[in-house]
PDB file of C-alpha atoms in Angstrom:
ATOM      1  CA  MET L   1       0.000   0.000   0.000  1.00  0.00           C
ATOM      2  CA  ALA L   2       1.196   3.513  -0.787  1.00  0.00           C
ATOM      3  CA  SER L   3      -0.267   6.984  -0.323  1.00  0.00           C
ATOM      4  CA  VAL L   4      -0.131   9.450  -3.204  1.00  0.00           C
ATOM      5  CA  ARG L   5      -0.995  13.161  -3.035  1.00  0.00           C
ATOM      6  CA  LEU L   6      -2.563  14.275  -6.315  1.00  0.00           C
ATOM      7  CA  LYS L   7      -3.588  17.720  -7.548  1.00  0.00           C
ATOM      8  CA  ILE L   8      -6.907  17.212  -9.319  1.00  0.00           C
ATOM      9  CA  GLN L   9      -8.681  19.517 -11.745  1.00  0.00           C
ATOM     10  CA  VAL L  10     -12.188  18.751 -13.011  1.00  0.00           C
ATOM     11  CA  GLY L  11     -13.164  20.692 -16.109  1.00  0.00           C
ATOM     12  CA  ASP L  12     -11.174  22.813 -18.506  1.00  0.00           C
ATOM     13  CA  ASN L  13     -10.153  26.445 -18.462  1.00  0.00           C
ATOM     14  CA  LYS L  14     -10.677  26.534 -22.218  1.00  0.00           C
ATOM     15  CA  SER L  15     -13.970  25.936 -23.986  1.00  0.00           C
ATOM     16  CA  ASN L  16     -14.695  25.507 -27.674  1.00  0.00           C
ATOM     17  CA  ASN L  17     -17.819  27.613 -27.970  1.00  0.00           C
ATOM     18  CA  ASN L  18     -18.454  26.442 -31.542  1.00  0.00           C
ATOM     19  CA  SER L  19     -18.703  22.774 -30.646  1.00  0.00           C
ATOM     20  CA  TYR L  20     -21.690  22.819 -28.307  1.00  0.00           C
ATOM     21  CA  ARG L  21     -24.662  25.134 -28.006  1.00  0.00           C
ATOM     22  CA  GLN L  22     -24.533  25.829 -24.300  1.00  0.00           C
ATOM     23  CA  SER L  23     -27.543  27.482 -22.704  1.00  0.00           C
ATOM     24  CA  VAL L  24     -25.498  28.457 -19.653  1.00  0.00           C
ATOM     25  CA  PRO L  25     -21.788  29.332 -19.313  1.00  0.00           C
ATOM     26  CA  PRO L  26     -19.628  26.364 -18.248  1.00  0.00           C
ATOM     27  CA  PRO L  27     -18.755  26.323 -14.540  1.00  0.00           C
ATOM     28  CA  PRO L  28     -15.183  27.188 -13.518  1.00  0.00           C
ATOM     29  CA  PRO L  29     -12.857  24.202 -13.055  1.00  0.00           C
ATOM     30  CA  LEU L  30     -13.006  22.423  -9.707  1.00  0.00           C
ATOM     31  CA  LYS L  31      -9.542  22.039  -8.155  1.00  0.00           C
ATOM     32  CA  PHE L  32      -8.629  20.065  -5.050  1.00  0.00           C
ATOM     33  CA  VAL L  33      -5.911  17.916  -3.490  1.00  0.00           C
ATOM     34  CA  PHE L  34      -6.730  14.205  -3.288  1.00  0.00           C
ATOM     35  CA  HIS L  35      -4.906  11.728  -1.048  1.00  0.00           C
ATOM     36  CA  PHE L  36      -5.140   8.307  -2.659  1.00  0.00           C
ATOM     37  CA  VAL L  37      -4.101   5.136  -0.808  1.00  0.00           C
ATOM     38  CA  THR L  38      -3.331   2.675  -3.577  1.00  0.00           C
ATOM     39  CA  SER L  39      -2.647  -1.050  -3.582  1.00  0.00           C
ATOM     40  CA  PRO L  40      -0.744  -2.955  -6.298  1.00  0.00           C
ATOM     41  CA  SER L  41      -4.053  -4.033  -7.842  1.00  0.00           C
ATOM     42  CA  ASN L  42      -5.597  -0.552  -8.148  1.00  0.00           C
ATOM     43  CA  THR L  43      -5.969   0.685 -11.726  1.00  0.00           C
ATOM     44  CA  ILE L  44      -6.683   4.110 -13.206  1.00  0.00           C
ATOM     45  CA  ALA L  45     -10.305   2.946 -13.577  1.00  0.00           C
ATOM     46  CA  ASP L  46     -10.398   2.442  -9.780  1.00  0.00           C
ATOM     47  CA  LEU L  47      -8.985   5.932  -9.262  1.00  0.00           C
ATOM     48  CA  ILE L  48     -11.712   7.365 -11.517  1.00  0.00           C
ATOM     49  CA  TYR L  49     -14.354   5.601  -9.399  1.00  0.00           C
ATOM     50  CA  PHE L  50     -12.866   6.988  -6.153  1.00  0.00           C
ATOM     51  CA  LEU L  51     -12.667  10.486  -7.615  1.00  0.00           C
ATOM     52  CA  GLU L  52     -16.299  10.387  -8.798  1.00  0.00           C
ATOM     53  CA  ARG L  53     -17.429   9.295  -5.339  1.00  0.00           C
ATOM     54  CA  HIS L  54     -15.274  11.926  -3.601  1.00  0.00           C
ATOM     55  CA  ILE L  55     -16.562  14.747  -5.851  1.00  0.00           C
ATOM     56  CA  THR L  56     -20.172  13.664  -5.321  1.00  0.00           C
ATOM     57  CA  GLU L  57     -19.899  13.361  -1.546  1.00  0.00           C
ATOM     58  CA  LYS L  58     -17.654  16.323  -0.701  1.00  0.00           C
ATOM     59  CA  TYR L  59     -18.630  18.900  -3.327  1.00  0.00           C
ATOM     60  CA  SER L  60     -22.305  17.906  -3.801  1.00  0.00           C
ATOM     61  CA  TYR L  61     -21.951  17.414  -7.561  1.00  0.00           C
ATOM     62  CA  LYS L  62     -24.663  15.277  -9.184  1.00  0.00           C
ATOM     63  CA  ASN L  63     -24.267  12.645 -11.902  1.00  0.00           C
ATOM     64  CA  VAL L  64     -20.481  13.054 -12.013  1.00  0.00           C
ATOM     65  CA  LYS L  65     -18.990  11.085 -14.892  1.00  0.00           C
ATOM     66  CA  ILE L  66     -15.250  11.156 -15.579  1.00  0.00           C
ATOM     67  CA  ILE L  67     -14.418   9.833 -19.044  1.00  0.00           C
ATOM     68  CA  GLN L  68     -10.622   9.924 -18.927  1.00  0.00           C
ATOM     69  CA  LEU L  69      -7.704  11.092 -16.795  1.00  0.00           C
ATOM     70  CA  VAL L  70      -5.025  13.190 -18.490  1.00  0.00           C
ATOM     71  CA  THR L  71      -1.648  14.351 -17.208  1.00  0.00           C
ATOM     72  CA  ASP L  72      -0.918  18.062 -16.959  1.00  0.00           C
ATOM     73  CA  ASP L  73       1.180  17.878 -20.142  1.00  0.00           C
ATOM     74  CA  GLY L  74      -1.571  16.184 -22.144  1.00  0.00           C
ATOM     75  CA  TYR L  75      -0.891  12.438 -21.909  1.00  0.00           C
ATOM     76  CA  LEU L  76      -3.855  10.081 -21.541  1.00  0.00           C
ATOM     77  CA  LEU L  77      -3.767   7.575 -18.683  1.00  0.00           C
ATOM     78  CA  SER L  78      -5.120   4.197 -19.751  1.00  0.00           C
ATOM     79  CA  ASN L  79      -7.908   2.901 -17.521  1.00  0.00           C
ATOM     80  CA  ASP L  80      -6.223  -0.522 -17.426  1.00  0.00           C
ATOM     81  CA  ASP L  81      -2.871   0.777 -16.156  1.00  0.00           C
ATOM     82  CA  TYR L  82      -1.902   0.224 -12.530  1.00  0.00           C
ATOM     83  CA  CYS L  83      -1.582   3.332 -10.367  1.00  0.00           C
ATOM     84  CA  LEU L  84       1.400   2.104  -8.367  1.00  0.00           C
ATOM     85  CA  GLY L  85       4.586   3.293 -10.028  1.00  0.00           C
ATOM     86  CA  LEU L  86       2.659   5.435 -12.518  1.00  0.00           C
ATOM     87  CA  LEU L  87       1.559   8.221 -10.173  1.00  0.00           C
ATOM     88  CA  LYS L  88       3.719  10.183  -7.757  1.00  0.00           C
ATOM     89  CA  ASP L  89       3.198  12.921  -5.165  1.00  0.00           C
ATOM     90  CA  ASN L  90       2.048  16.292  -6.521  1.00  0.00           C
ATOM     91  CA  ASP L  91       1.209  14.974  -9.990  1.00  0.00           C
ATOM     92  CA  ARG L  92      -1.374  17.287 -11.555  1.00  0.00           C
ATOM     93  CA  ILE L  93      -4.217  15.302 -13.140  1.00  0.00           C
ATOM     94  CA  ILE L  94      -6.948  16.704 -15.372  1.00  0.00           C
ATOM     95  CA  CYS L  95     -10.314  14.932 -15.324  1.00  0.00           C
ATOM     96  CA  TYR L  96     -11.827  14.807 -18.804  1.00  0.00           C
ATOM     97  CA  ASP L  97     -15.407  14.950 -17.621  1.00  0.00           C
ATOM     98  CA  MET L  98     -18.783  14.468 -19.259  1.00  0.00           C
ATOM     99  CA  ASN L  99     -19.316  18.177 -19.959  1.00  0.00           C
ATOM    100  CA  LYS L 100     -16.078  18.380 -21.943  1.00  0.00           C
ATOM    101  CA  PHE L 101     -16.840  15.093 -23.707  1.00  0.00           C
ATOM    102  CA  ILE L 102     -20.245  16.401 -24.819  1.00  0.00           C
ATOM    103  CA  GLU L 103     -18.709  19.696 -25.933  1.00  0.00           C
ATOM    104  CA  ASP L 104     -16.050  17.976 -28.038  1.00  0.00           C
ATOM    105  CA  ASN L 105     -18.417  15.479 -29.680  1.00  0.00           C
ATOM    106  CA  TYR L 106     -21.676  17.388 -30.126  1.00  0.00           C
ATOM    107  CA  LEU L 107     -21.109  18.353 -33.757  1.00  0.00           C
ATOM    108  CA  THR L 108     -20.347  14.741 -34.731  1.00  0.00           C
ATOM    109  CA  LEU L 109     -23.903  13.625 -33.849  1.00  0.00           C
ATOM    110  CA  ASP L 110     -26.442  13.079 -36.632  1.00  0.00           C
ATOM    111  CA  LEU L 111     -29.531  14.418 -34.880  1.00  0.00           C
ATOM    112  CA  GLU L 112     -31.578  14.511 -38.102  1.00  0.00           C
ATOM    113  CA  ASN L 113     -31.668  10.729 -38.573  1.00  0.00           C
ATOM    114  CA  LEU L 114     -32.295   9.318 -35.106  1.00  0.00           C
ATOM    115  CA  TRP L 115     -33.003   5.632 -34.556  1.00  0.00           C
ATOM    116  CA  LEU L 116     -34.871   6.258 -31.298  1.00  0.00           C
ATOM    117  CA  GLU L 117     -36.080   9.357 -29.488  1.00  0.00           C
ATOM    118  CA  ILE L 118     -38.184   9.990 -26.402  1.00  0.00           C
ATOM    119  CA  LYS L 119     -38.707  13.582 -25.323  1.00  0.00           C
ATOM    120  CA  GLN L 120     -41.220  15.422 -23.174  1.00  0.00           C
ATOM    121  CA  HIS L 121     -41.521  18.752 -21.415  1.00  0.00           C
ATOM    122  CA  ASP L 122     -41.300  18.441 -17.623  1.00  0.00           C
ATOM    123  CA  ALA L 123     -43.467  21.043 -15.870  1.00  0.00           C
ATOM    124  CA  SER L 124     -41.841  20.254 -12.515  1.00  0.00           C
ATOM    125  CA  ASP L 125     -38.625  22.074 -13.489  1.00  0.00           C
ATOM    126  CA  ASN L 126     -39.547  23.567 -16.883  1.00  0.00           C
ATOM    127  CA  PHE L 127     -36.983  21.529 -18.850  1.00  0.00           C
ATOM    128  CA  GLU L 128     -37.619  19.407 -21.920  1.00  0.00           C
ATOM    129  CA  LYS L 129     -36.075  16.024 -21.180  1.00  0.00           C
ATOM    130  CA  SER L 130     -34.974  13.652 -23.887  1.00  0.00           C
ATOM    131  CA  ILE L 131     -33.062  10.541 -24.845  1.00  0.00           C
ATOM    132  CA  GLN L 132     -31.798  10.221 -28.415  1.00  0.00           C
ATOM    133  CA  VAL L 133     -30.065   7.300 -30.126  1.00  0.00           C
ATOM    134  CA  GLY L 134     -28.364   7.299 -33.501  1.00  0.00           C
ATOM    135  CA  LEU L 135     -25.001   7.270 -35.283  1.00  0.00           C
ATOM    136  CA  ASN L 136     -22.324   9.927 -35.344  1.00  0.00           C
ATOM    137  CA  ASN L 137     -20.267  10.819 -38.405  1.00  0.00           C
ATOM    138  CA  LEU L 138     -17.695   8.137 -37.540  1.00  0.00           C
ATOM    139  CA  GLY L 139     -20.292   5.371 -37.447  1.00  0.00           C
ATOM    140  CA  LYS L 140     -20.391   5.102 -33.660  1.00  0.00           C
ATOM    141  CA  LEU L 141     -23.645   4.483 -31.826  1.00  0.00           C
ATOM    142  CA  PHE L 142     -24.466   7.412 -29.573  1.00  0.00           C
ATOM    143  CA  ILE L 143     -26.918   7.670 -26.680  1.00  0.00           C
ATOM    144  CA  ARG L 144     -27.594  11.289 -25.757  1.00  0.00           C
ATOM    145  CA  MET L 145     -29.506  12.057 -22.560  1.00  0.00           C
ATOM    146  CA  TYR L 146     -30.700  15.485 -21.488  1.00  0.00           C
ATOM    147  CA  GLY L 147     -32.379  16.112 -18.147  1.00  0.00           C
ATOM    148  CA  THR L 148     -31.377  19.690 -17.320  1.00  0.00           C
ATOM    149  CA  SER L 149     -28.591  22.052 -18.346  1.00  0.00           C
ATOM    150  CA  THR L 150     -26.375  20.482 -15.682  1.00  0.00           C
ATOM    151  CA  ILE L 151     -27.608  16.864 -15.728  1.00  0.00           C
ATOM    152  CA  ARG L 152     -26.899  15.352 -19.134  1.00  0.00           C
ATOM    153  CA  GLY L 153     -24.876  12.592 -20.682  1.00  0.00           C
ATOM    154  CA  LEU L 154     -23.430  11.278 -23.938  1.00  0.00           C
ATOM    155  CA  TYR L 155     -22.304   7.680 -24.415  1.00  0.00           C
ATOM    156  CA  MET L 156     -20.667   6.362 -27.589  1.00  0.00           C
ATOM    157  CA  PHE L 157     -19.813   2.835 -28.766  1.00  0.00           C
ATOM    158  CA  SER L 158     -17.964   1.526 -31.812  1.00  0.00           C
ATOM    159  CA  ILE L 159     -19.166  -1.624 -33.585  1.00  0.00           C
ATOM    160  CA  TYR L 160     -16.295  -3.561 -31.972  1.00  0.00           C
ATOM    161  CA  GLU L 161     -17.303  -2.387 -28.499  1.00  0.00           C
ATOM    162  CA  LEU L 162     -20.922  -3.389 -29.188  1.00  0.00           C
ATOM    163  CA  ILE L 163     -19.864  -6.860 -30.350  1.00  0.00           C
ATOM    164  CA  LYS L 164     -17.750  -7.263 -27.196  1.00  0.00           C
ATOM    165  CA  ILE L 165     -20.741  -6.248 -25.042  1.00  0.00           C
ATOM    166  CA  ALA L 166     -22.990  -8.732 -26.867  1.00  0.00           C
ATOM    167  CA  ASN L 167     -20.432 -11.528 -26.424  1.00  0.00           C
ATOM    168  CA  ARG L 168     -19.668 -10.927 -22.746  1.00  0.00           C
ATOM    169  CA  LYS L 169     -23.282 -10.567 -21.601  1.00  0.00           C
ATOM    170  CA  GLU L 170     -22.171  -9.018 -18.321  1.00  0.00           C
ATOM    171  CA  GLN L 171     -24.574  -9.060 -15.385  1.00  0.00           C
ATOM    172  CA  ASN L 172     -24.213  -5.305 -14.916  1.00  0.00           C
ATOM    173  CA  ASN L 173     -26.095  -4.196 -18.024  1.00  0.00           C
ATOM    174  CA  SER L 174     -26.596  -0.536 -17.079  1.00  0.00           C
ATOM    175  CA  ILE L 175     -25.258   2.107 -19.465  1.00  0.00           C
ATOM    176  CA  ALA L 176     -26.379   5.189 -17.552  1.00  0.00           C
ATOM    177  CA  ARG L 177     -29.135   6.564 -15.361  1.00  0.00           C
ATOM    178  CA  LEU L 178     -29.674  10.280 -14.908  1.00  0.00           C
ATOM    179  CA  ASN L 179     -32.104  11.317 -12.198  1.00  0.00           C
ATOM    180  CA  ASP L 180     -33.104  14.001  -9.740  1.00  0.00           C
ATOM    181  CA  LYS L 181     -36.087  13.929  -7.366  1.00  0.00           C
ATOM    182  CA  ASN L 182     -39.077  12.524  -9.297  1.00  0.00           C
ATOM    183  CA  TRP L 183     -37.632  12.071 -12.799  1.00  0.00           C
ATOM    184  CA  PHE L 184     -35.159   9.721 -14.427  1.00  0.00           C
ATOM    185  CA  ILE L 185     -33.699   8.799 -17.813  1.00  0.00           C
ATOM    186  CA  GLU L 186     -32.173   5.345 -18.110  1.00  0.00           C
ATOM    187  CA  ALA L 187     -30.461   3.237 -20.765  1.00  0.00           C
ATOM    188  CA  LYS L 188     -29.362  -0.364 -20.411  1.00  0.00           C
ATOM    189  CA  TRP L 189     -28.518  -3.398 -22.508  1.00  0.00           C
ATOM    190  CA  GLU L 190     -30.585  -6.533 -22.965  1.00  0.00           C
ATOM    191  CA  TYR L 191     -28.893  -9.581 -24.419  1.00  0.00           C
ATOM    192  CA  ASP L 192     -29.945 -12.035 -27.096  1.00  0.00           C
ATOM    193  CA  SER L 193     -29.770 -15.509 -25.551  1.00  0.00           C
ATOM    194  CA  ILE L 194     -29.230 -17.131 -28.943  1.00  0.00           C
ATOM    195  CA  SER L 195     -27.139 -14.771 -31.066  1.00  0.00           C
ATOM    196  CA  GLU L 196     -23.891 -12.958 -30.224  1.00  0.00           C
ATOM    197  CA  ALA L 197     -24.408 -10.647 -33.213  1.00  0.00           C
ATOM    198  CA  SER L 198     -27.540  -9.137 -31.715  1.00  0.00           C
ATOM    199  CA  LEU L 199     -28.074  -6.670 -28.886  1.00  0.00           C
ATOM    200  CA  PHE L 200     -31.051  -4.765 -27.494  1.00  0.00           C
ATOM    201  CA  LEU L 201     -30.981  -1.230 -26.117  1.00  0.00           C
ATOM    202  CA  LEU L 202     -33.730  -0.501 -23.585  1.00  0.00           C
ATOM    203  CA  CYS L 203     -34.570   3.118 -22.734  1.00  0.00           C
ATOM    204  CA  ASN L 204     -36.778   4.104 -19.770  1.00  0.00           C
ATOM    205  CA  PHE L 205     -37.973   7.656 -19.261  1.00  0.00           C
ATOM    206  CA  LYS L 206     -40.039   9.437 -16.598  1.00  0.00           C
ATOM    207  CA  ILE L 207     -40.600  13.162 -16.038  1.00  0.00           C
ATOM    208  CA  GLY L 208     -41.318  14.687 -12.640  1.00  0.00           C
ATOM    209  CA  SER L 209     -44.735  16.071 -13.569  1.00  0.00           C
ATOM    210  CA  ASN L 210     -46.136  12.726 -14.756  1.00  0.00           C
ATOM    211  CA  GLU L 211     -46.197   9.303 -13.090  1.00  0.00           C
ATOM    212  CA  HIS L 212     -46.177   7.415 -16.389  1.00  0.00           C
ATOM    213  CA  ILE L 213     -42.925   5.620 -17.311  1.00  0.00           C
ATOM    214  CA  ARG L 214     -42.235   5.554 -21.041  1.00  0.00           C
ATOM    215  CA  SER L 215     -40.085   2.776 -22.501  1.00  0.00           C
ATOM    216  CA  ASN L 216     -38.692   1.941 -25.895  1.00  0.00           C
ATOM    217  CA  LYS L 217     -36.463  -0.868 -27.116  1.00  0.00           C
ATOM    218  CA  LEU L 218     -34.053  -0.809 -30.059  1.00  0.00           C
ATOM    219  CA  HIS L 219     -32.786  -4.013 -31.675  1.00  0.00           C
ATOM    220  CA  LEU L 220     -29.176  -3.749 -32.893  1.00  0.00           C
ATOM    221  CA  LEU L 221     -27.956  -6.231 -35.506  1.00  0.00           C
ATOM    222  CA  LEU L 222     -24.180  -6.219 -35.316  1.00  0.00           C
ATOM    223  CA  ASP L 223     -22.051  -6.794 -38.381  1.00  0.00           C
ATOM    224  CA  GLU L 224     -18.333  -6.050 -38.609  1.00  0.00           C
TER     225      GLU L 224
END
């Protein structure tokens, strides 16, 4: 076991205003010092999990999703790498979070030819909530969720990642769930018990001003 003192920054000082139509200015970066007690088996993916939990509990952030960790000089840290020996005291780590991921990828989404869409105005907070599924301009499946200006998500999968998901049939089939008080937006996988070239995407959707839960299922036929 070893203790590492890390300087963490969540969010970016720079924003590409042309890449995402933001209704509100992005929040300033969150900066804090994080003491991480690591074992030989801890990976960067474990560190991401601990950071998400710490940010949620200490700073009252909701639906925190860190996509990638990046060193101060711009090098990506692989989620499979072990922390021990890779990180040292006072390393400055940038968290590539969901807001930045959405900003960088928004213009790649084909929102005119959606495969699935559920959307509805929520009178409880005056936001139109939605879940949209389609392909981006690189042929990746995207799942875009919008609850409020601060609770939103974007999840993208290549055909190879989808085939791997269909083959593994992992028990944890959740992709994402955004929620606050009486509303939620959820996406999860359902597996084909016969074929490994087939996958189902189940979307569940409920607004705060209505008790009805809307659901839709998309059948994905996978072909390399």
